[in-house]
Coordinates of C-alpha atoms in Angstrom, one line a residue:
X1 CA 120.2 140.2 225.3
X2 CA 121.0 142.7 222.6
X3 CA 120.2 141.9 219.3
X4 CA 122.6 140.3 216.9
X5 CA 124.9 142.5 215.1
X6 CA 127.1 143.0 212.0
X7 CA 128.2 140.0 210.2
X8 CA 131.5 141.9 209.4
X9 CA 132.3 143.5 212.6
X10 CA 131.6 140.2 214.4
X11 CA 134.3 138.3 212.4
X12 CA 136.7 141.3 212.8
X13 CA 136.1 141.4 216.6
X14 CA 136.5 137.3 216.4
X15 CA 139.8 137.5 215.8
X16 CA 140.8 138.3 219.2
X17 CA 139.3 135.3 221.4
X18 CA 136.3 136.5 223.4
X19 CA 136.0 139.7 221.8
X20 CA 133.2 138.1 219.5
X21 CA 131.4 137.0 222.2
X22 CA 131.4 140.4 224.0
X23 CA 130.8 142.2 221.0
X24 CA 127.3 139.9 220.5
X25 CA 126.3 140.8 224.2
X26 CA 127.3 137.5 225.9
X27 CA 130.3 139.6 228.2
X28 CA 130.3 136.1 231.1
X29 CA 131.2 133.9 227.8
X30 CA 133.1 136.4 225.8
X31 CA 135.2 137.3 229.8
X32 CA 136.2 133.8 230.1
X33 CA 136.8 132.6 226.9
X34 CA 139.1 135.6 226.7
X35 CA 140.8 134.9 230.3
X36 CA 141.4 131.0 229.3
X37 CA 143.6 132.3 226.5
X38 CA 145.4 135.4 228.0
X39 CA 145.6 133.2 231.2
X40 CA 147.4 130.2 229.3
X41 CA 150.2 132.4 227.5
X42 CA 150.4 134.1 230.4
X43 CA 151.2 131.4 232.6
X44 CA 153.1 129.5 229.9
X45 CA 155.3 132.4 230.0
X46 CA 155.9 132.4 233.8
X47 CA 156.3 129.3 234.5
X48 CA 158.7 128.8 231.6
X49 CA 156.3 125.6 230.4
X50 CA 155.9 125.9 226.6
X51 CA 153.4 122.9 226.4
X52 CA 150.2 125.2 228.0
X53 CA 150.8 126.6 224.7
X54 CA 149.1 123.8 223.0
X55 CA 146.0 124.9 224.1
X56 CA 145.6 128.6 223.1
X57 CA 144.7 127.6 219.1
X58 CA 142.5 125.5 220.6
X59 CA 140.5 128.2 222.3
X60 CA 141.0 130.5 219.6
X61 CA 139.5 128.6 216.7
X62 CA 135.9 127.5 219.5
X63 CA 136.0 131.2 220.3
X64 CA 136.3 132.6 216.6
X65 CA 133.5 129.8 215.1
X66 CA 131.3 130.1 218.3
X67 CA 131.1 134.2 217.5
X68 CA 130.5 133.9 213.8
X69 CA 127.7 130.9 214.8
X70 CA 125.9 133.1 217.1
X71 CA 125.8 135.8 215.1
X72 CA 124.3 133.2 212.2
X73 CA 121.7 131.5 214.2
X74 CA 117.9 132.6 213.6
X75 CA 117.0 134.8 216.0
X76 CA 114.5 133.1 217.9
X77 CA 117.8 130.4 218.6
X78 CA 119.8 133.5 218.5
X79 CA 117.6 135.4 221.6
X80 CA 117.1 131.8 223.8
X81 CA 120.5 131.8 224.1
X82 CA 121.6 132.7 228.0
X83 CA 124.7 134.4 228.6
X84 CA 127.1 131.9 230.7
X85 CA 130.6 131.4 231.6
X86 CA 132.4 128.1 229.2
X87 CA 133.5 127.1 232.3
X88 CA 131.6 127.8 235.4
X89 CA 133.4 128.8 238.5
X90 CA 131.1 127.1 241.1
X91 CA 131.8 123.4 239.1
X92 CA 135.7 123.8 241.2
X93 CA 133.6 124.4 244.4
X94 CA 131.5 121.9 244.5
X95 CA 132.8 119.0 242.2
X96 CA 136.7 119.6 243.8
X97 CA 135.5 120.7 247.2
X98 CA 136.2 117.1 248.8
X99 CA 139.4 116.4 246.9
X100 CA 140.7 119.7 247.8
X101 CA 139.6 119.3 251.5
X102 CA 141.0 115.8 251.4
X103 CA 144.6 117.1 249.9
X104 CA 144.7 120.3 251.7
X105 CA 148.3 119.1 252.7
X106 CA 149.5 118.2 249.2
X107 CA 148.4 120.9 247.8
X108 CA 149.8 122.8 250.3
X109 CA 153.2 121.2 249.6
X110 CA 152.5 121.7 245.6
X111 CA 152.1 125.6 246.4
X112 CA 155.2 125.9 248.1
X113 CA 157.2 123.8 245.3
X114 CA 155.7 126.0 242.9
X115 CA 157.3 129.3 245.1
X116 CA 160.2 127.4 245.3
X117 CA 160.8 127.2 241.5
X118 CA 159.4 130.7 240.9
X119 CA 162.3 132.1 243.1
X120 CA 164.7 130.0 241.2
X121 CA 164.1 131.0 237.7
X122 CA 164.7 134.4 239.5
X123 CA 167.7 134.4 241.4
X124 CA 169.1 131.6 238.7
X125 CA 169.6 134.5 236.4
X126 CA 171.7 136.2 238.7
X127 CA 173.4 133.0 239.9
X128 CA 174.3 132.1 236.7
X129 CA 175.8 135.3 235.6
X130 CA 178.0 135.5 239.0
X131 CA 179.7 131.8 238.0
X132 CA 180.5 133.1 234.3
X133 CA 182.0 136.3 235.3
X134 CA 183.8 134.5 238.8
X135 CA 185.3 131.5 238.0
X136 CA 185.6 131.6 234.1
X137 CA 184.1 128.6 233.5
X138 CA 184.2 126.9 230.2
X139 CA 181.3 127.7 227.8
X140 CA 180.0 123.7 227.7
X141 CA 179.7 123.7 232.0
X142 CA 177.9 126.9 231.2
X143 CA 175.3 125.7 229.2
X144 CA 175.3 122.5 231.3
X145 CA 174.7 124.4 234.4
X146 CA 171.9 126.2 232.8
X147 CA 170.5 123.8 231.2
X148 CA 169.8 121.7 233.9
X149 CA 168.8 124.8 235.9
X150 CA 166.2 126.3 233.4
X151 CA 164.8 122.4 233.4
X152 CA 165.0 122.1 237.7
X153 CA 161.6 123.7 237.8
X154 CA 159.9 122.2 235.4
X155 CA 160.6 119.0 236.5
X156 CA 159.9 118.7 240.2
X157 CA 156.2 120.5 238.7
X158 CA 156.0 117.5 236.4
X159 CA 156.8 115.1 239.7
X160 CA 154.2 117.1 241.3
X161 CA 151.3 116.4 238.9
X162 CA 152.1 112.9 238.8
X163 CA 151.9 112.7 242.5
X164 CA 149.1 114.6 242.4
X165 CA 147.4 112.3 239.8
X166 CA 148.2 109.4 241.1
X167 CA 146.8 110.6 245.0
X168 CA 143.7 111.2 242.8
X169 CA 143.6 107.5 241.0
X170 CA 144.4 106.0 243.8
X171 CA 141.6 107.8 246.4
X172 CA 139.2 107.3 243.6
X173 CA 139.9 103.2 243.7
X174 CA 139.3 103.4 247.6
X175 CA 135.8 104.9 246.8
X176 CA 134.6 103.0 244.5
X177 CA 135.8 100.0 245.7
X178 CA 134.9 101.2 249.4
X179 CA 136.2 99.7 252.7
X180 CA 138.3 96.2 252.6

């Protein structure tokens, strides 16, 4: 571990979630903390689904008051510390292993609706122009039309997650309540 650092660099790099972390020597926390928020405005953004939005101040504000902690703790705190991801990579493999296993097929299904919608938002654009410019619809059927076609994804991803969810309830009640 490198020894702790500038207290006024660390809050400048702390700014940018993860970059505090790296800049203090932990690059595993600094990586991921950094990839949870790019990741969640990134997909936000792709997927058209504002609400993942939520969490990036959430992950900003742990990753700028875990840097400026670290830097602050005595050293002998400061030097146990051991460099880890937030969220480990081998808790999907093992914790999810069986429910993935057991829902190969929905999540199969899930993948696909998820294609589905992703070539949508793309050839809706195009769609959408062709009706405006070829039959001259009226401006209200317009934004009805797209409307309900910028919301088409989103909502067979929010039928999927409550499918999802409720496969998971309802396999968890089978094992704890075992075989009838």
């Amino acid at each position: 571990m490198t020894r702790k650092r500038s207290r006024l660099l660390t809050f400048f790099f702390s700014l940018l979630p993860g970059a505090g972390e790296m800049y203090l020597g932990f690059l595993k926390q600094g990586a991921s903390i950094m990839t949870l928020f790019f990741g969640s405005m990134a997909l936000s953004s792709f997927f058209n689904f504002g609400t993942l939005l939520f969490f990036t101040p959430v992950i900003w504000f742990f990753s700028f008051f875990n840097a400026n902690n670290l830097n602050s703790l005595p050293d002998d705190e400061f030097y146990s510390i051991e460099d880890d991801y937030v969220i480990h990579p081998s808790v999907f493999y093992q914790k999810y292993e069986f429910v993935f296993r057991k829902h190969q097929k929905l999540f199969a299904y899930g993948f696909i609706l998820l294609g589905i919608c992703i070539i949508w938002n793309t050839t809706f654009r195009f769609l959408y122009r062709f009706f405006r410019e070829f039959f001259h619809l009226p401006e209200l059927v317009l934004r009805f039309i797209q409307y309900s076609a910028n919301s088409l994804p989103q909502l067979l991803i929010g039928i999927l997650i409550i499918i999802v969810g409720f496969s998971l309830i309802r396999n968890k009640h089978k094992e704890i309540d075992g075989p009838v």
